[in-house]
Amino acid sequence: MKLTAMIFRLITPAFVGLFLLVTHANAQVFTPASLTIDDNRVQAKLSLSVLMEVDVTLEFENSIGLNADSIEITAELINPTDLNVVNRLPSSLTSAVSGFPVLVSISPKADAGFGFEGPAMVELYTKAIHYDPDVPLRLFTSHDNGKFEDITTLTSSGSFRARGSTGRFSDFIILLDNRTPTGVINEKLADISSTLSNNQLGIDTALFSQLDSTLNSISQTLSVVDYAAAMVVVDHMITLVESADGALLPNVWRSSGDLVNVQGDLLTQLKTLRFSLRVL
């Protein structure tokens, strides 16, 4: 599907957790100290305190209406033990990071008319915490106050940088993920399967058959613990999804919420699965 003229606007959802003794009703919302937009790239710097800052970067393959007057990105401090946060975690083995208890919100206004094609890259960078390859800090997202899902495709130093992608916008957070690597991989595989089955009617029949068969091959290689082979098949499935146009695979998301960006969602899930296989 091709994008038509739309107006871009991202606003914060009403929900967010607490920070220490601050009540939910009085939680402070922080807006960017600086915001720059260059073509399909957005960079925002948010300062929540002297020692707590976060840089947010968004990159789109193709978007409409992206300008400084129509985008709003916010951040809030949360209490890692707040039930409003804990109840959204995927497991008791995941938790908010005490050194960086920050929730970044990027959400559309329903009538704003913003849209983009394929996956959007999301990156959070902060000096509040430091990268350690042995500490599993990951980038998660949550849509409509639902469960947080791991979307990590990269973590790196300087001081800590986490990158992922998304087919839609909502909340983003860095979490400590102490689940077993195989447990994470199995959950990501299940998420891909759900995305395929839930959107089967919108996917070209021949393409769906290819994707379903490839997903089964991934599952089979994982069942015999052949991670190298699994990586090869995951890369093949990524190529299949990336090569499909909007006539074969829905690939547009817009703020009215009436379209599912299946391509963006699948690529998000496949690329974070590849990350998990790579860091085993």
C-alpha positions in Angstrom: 0.0 0.0 0.0 1.3 3.5 -0.9 1.3 6.3 1.6 -0.9 9.3 1.0 -0.5 12.8 2.4 -0.7 12.6 6.2 0.2 14.8 9.1 2.6 13.4 11.7 2.1 13.8 15.4 3.2 11.7 18.3 1.8 12.2 21.8 2.2 10.6 25.1 -0.4 8.2 26.4 -2.1 9.0 29.7 -0.6 5.9 31.5 2.8 5.8 33.1 4.3 4.4 36.3 5.5 6.1 39.4 8.9 7.1 40.5 9.7 6.5 44.2 7.3 8.5 46.3 5.8 10.5 43.4 2.2 9.5 42.8 0.9 8.4 39.5 -1.3 11.5 39.2 1.7 13.8 39.8 4.3 12.0 37.7 6.3 14.6 35.8 6.4 14.4 32.0 9.7 15.5 30.4 9.8 16.9 26.9 12.9 17.2 24.7 15.4 19.8 25.5 16.3 19.6 21.8 14.6 18.0 18.8 16.0 17.8 15.3 14.5 16.3 12.2 16.5 15.5 9.0 14.5 13.8 6.3 13.3 10.5 7.9 15.5 10.8 11.0 14.4 12.2 14.3 16.8 12.9 17.2 15.5 14.1 20.6 17.5 14.8 23.8 15.5 14.5 27.1 16.9 15.5 30.5 15.0 14.1 33.5 17.6 15.2 36.1 21.3 16.2 36.2 22.3 12.6 36.1 19.4 11.1 34.1 19.3 11.9 30.4 18.3 9.9 27.3 18.8 10.5 23.6 16.0 9.1 21.4 16.6 8.4 17.7 13.9 7.3 15.2 14.6 6.4 11.6 11.9 5.6 9.0 12.3 4.0 5.6 9.5 6.2 4.3 7.2 8.5 6.3 4.8 11.4 5.6 4.4 14.6 7.5 7.4 14.4 9.7 8.2 17.9 11.0 9.2 19.6 14.3 5.7 21.0 14.8 4.0 17.6 14.6 6.1 15.3 16.7 6.2 15.0 20.5 8.4 12.5 22.4 8.3 12.3 26.2 9.9 10.5 29.1 8.9 9.8 32.7 10.7 8.4 35.7 9.0 5.2 37.0 9.2 3.2 40.1 10.6 -0.3 39.1 8.3 -1.9 41.7 5.1 -0.2 40.7 2.4 -2.7 39.8 1.5 -0.6 36.8 5.0 -1.5 35.5 5.4 -5.0 37.0 2.1 -6.3 35.6 3.3 -5.4 32.1 6.5 -7.4 32.4 6.7 -10.6 30.3 8.2 -12.6 33.2 9.2 -12.3 36.9 12.7 -12.7 35.6 12.5 -9.3 33.9 12.7 -6.0 35.8 13.1 -2.3 35.3 16.7 -1.0 35.8 17.2 0.9 39.0 19.9 3.0 37.5 17.7 4.0 34.5 14.0 3.8 35.5 12.8 5.7 32.4 9.8 5.1 30.2 9.9 6.8 26.8 6.5 7.3 25.2 5.9 7.9 21.4 2.2 7.5 20.6 0.1 8.9 17.8 -3.0 11.1 18.1 -5.8 9.1 16.5 -6.8 11.8 14.0 -3.3 13.0 13.2 -3.0 11.1 9.9 0.6 10.1 10.3 1.8 7.0 8.5 5.0 5.1 7.7 6.0 2.1 5.7 7.9 -1.0 7.0 9.8 -1.0 10.3 10.9 2.1 12.1 14.2 2.0 13.9 14.2 3.1 17.6 17.3 3.8 19.6 17.8 4.9 23.2 21.2 6.1 24.4 22.1 7.2 28.0 25.1 7.8 30.2 23.2 6.9 33.3 24.1 3.2 33.0 27.1 1.4 31.4 27.3 -1.4 28.9 28.4 -4.8 30.1 28.1 -7.7 27.7 27.5 -10.0 30.6 24.5 -8.0 31.9 21.4 -8.7 29.7 19.9 -5.2 29.4 17.4 -5.1 26.5 15.1 -2.7 24.7 11.4 -3.5 25.2 8.2 -1.9 23.8 4.6 -2.0 25.0 1.5 -1.1 23.0 -1.7 0.2 24.5 -0.4 -0.6 28.1 0.0 -4.3 27.1 2.9 -6.6 27.9 6.4 -5.4 27.2 8.1 -7.2 24.3 11.8 -7.5 23.6 12.7 -5.8 20.3 16.5 -5.5 20.8 18.7 -5.7 17.7 21.8 -4.1 19.2 23.3 -3.2 22.6 26.6 -1.4 22.8 28.8 0.9 24.8 29.2 4.6 25.1 27.8 4.5 27.8 24.7 2.4 27.0 23.0 2.2 23.7 20.0 -0.1 22.8 18.5 -0.3 19.3 15.4 -2.1 18.0 12.6 -1.6 15.5 8.9 -1.4 15.5 5.9 -1.5 13.2 4.0 1.0 15.4 4.5 3.3 18.4 3.9 3.4 22.1 6.1 2.9 25.1 9.8 2.0 25.2 12.0 1.0 28.2 15.3 -0.7 29.0 14.7 -3.8 31.1 17.0 -6.3 32.8 16.2 -9.7 31.2 17.3 -12.7 33.3 15.2 -15.2 31.4 17.1 -18.2 29.9 18.3 -17.5 26.3 16.3 -20.5 25.0 13.2 -19.2 26.8 13.6 -15.8 25.1 14.1 -17.4 21.7 11.1 -19.7 22.1 8.9 -16.7 23.0 10.1 -14.7 20.1 9.4 -17.6 17.8 5.9 -17.9 19.2 5.3 -14.1 18.6 6.3 -14.5 15.0 3.9 -17.4 14.6 1.1 -15.4 16.2 1.7 -12.4 13.9 1.5 -14.6 10.9 -1.6 -16.5 11.9 -3.4 -13.3 13.1 -2.8 -11.6 9.8 -3.1 -14.5 7.4 -6.1 -13.1 5.6 -4.2 -9.9 4.6 -1.1 -11.8 3.3 -0.8 -13.1 -0.3 -1.6 -16.8 -0.2 1.6 -17.9 -1.9 3.7 -15.6 0.3 2.0 -16.8 3.4 2.8 -20.4 2.5 6.4 -19.5 2.0 6.6 -17.7 5.3 4.8 -20.4 7.2 7.1 -23.1 5.7 10.2 -21.0 6.6 9.0 -20.5 10.1 8.5 -24.3 10.5 12.1 -24.7 9.3 13.3 -22.3 12.0 11.4 -24.2 14.6 12.9 -27.5 13.4 16.5 -26.2 13.5 16.0 -24.9 17.0 14.5 -28.2 18.1 17.8 -29.9 17.3 19.8 -27.0 18.8 21.4 -26.1 15.5 21.6 -22.3 16.0 23.9 -21.7 13.1 21.3 -23.3 10.7 18.5 -21.3 12.5 20.4 -18.1 11.8 20.6 -18.9 8.1 16.8 -19.7 7.9 15.9 -16.5 9.9 18.0 -14.4 7.4 16.1 -16.1 4.5 12.8 -15.2 6.1 13.9 -11.7 6.7 14.7 -11.4 2.9 11.3 -12.8 2.0 9.5 -10.2 4.2 11.7 -7.3 3.1 11.2 -8.2 -0.6 7.4 -8.2 -0.4 5.6 -5.1 -1.5 2.4 -3.7 0.0 0.2 -5.7 -2.5 1.5 -9.0 -1.0 2.1 -8.0 2.6 0.5 -5.0 4.5 3.3 -2.6 5.2 1.8 0.7 6.3 1.0 1.9 9.8 -1.0 5.1 10.4 -2.2 6.9 13.5 -5.9 6.2 12.9 -5.2 2.6 13.9 -7.1 1.0 11.1 -4.1 -0.7 9.4 -1.7 -3.3 10.7 1.8 -2.9 9.5 2.5 -6.6 9.2 5.8 -6.2 7.4 7.0 -3.9 10.1 5.9 -6.2 12.9 7.4 -9.3 11.3 10.7 -7.6 10.6 10.8 -6.3 14.2 10.3 -9.8 15.5 12.6 -11.6 13.1 15.5 -9.2 13.6 15.2 -9.4 17.4 15.1 -13.2 17.1 18.3 -13.0 15.1 19.9 -10.9 17.8 19.0 -13.4 20.5 20.5 -16.2 18.3 23.7 -14.2 17.8 24.3 -13.5 21.5 23.9 -17.1 22.6 
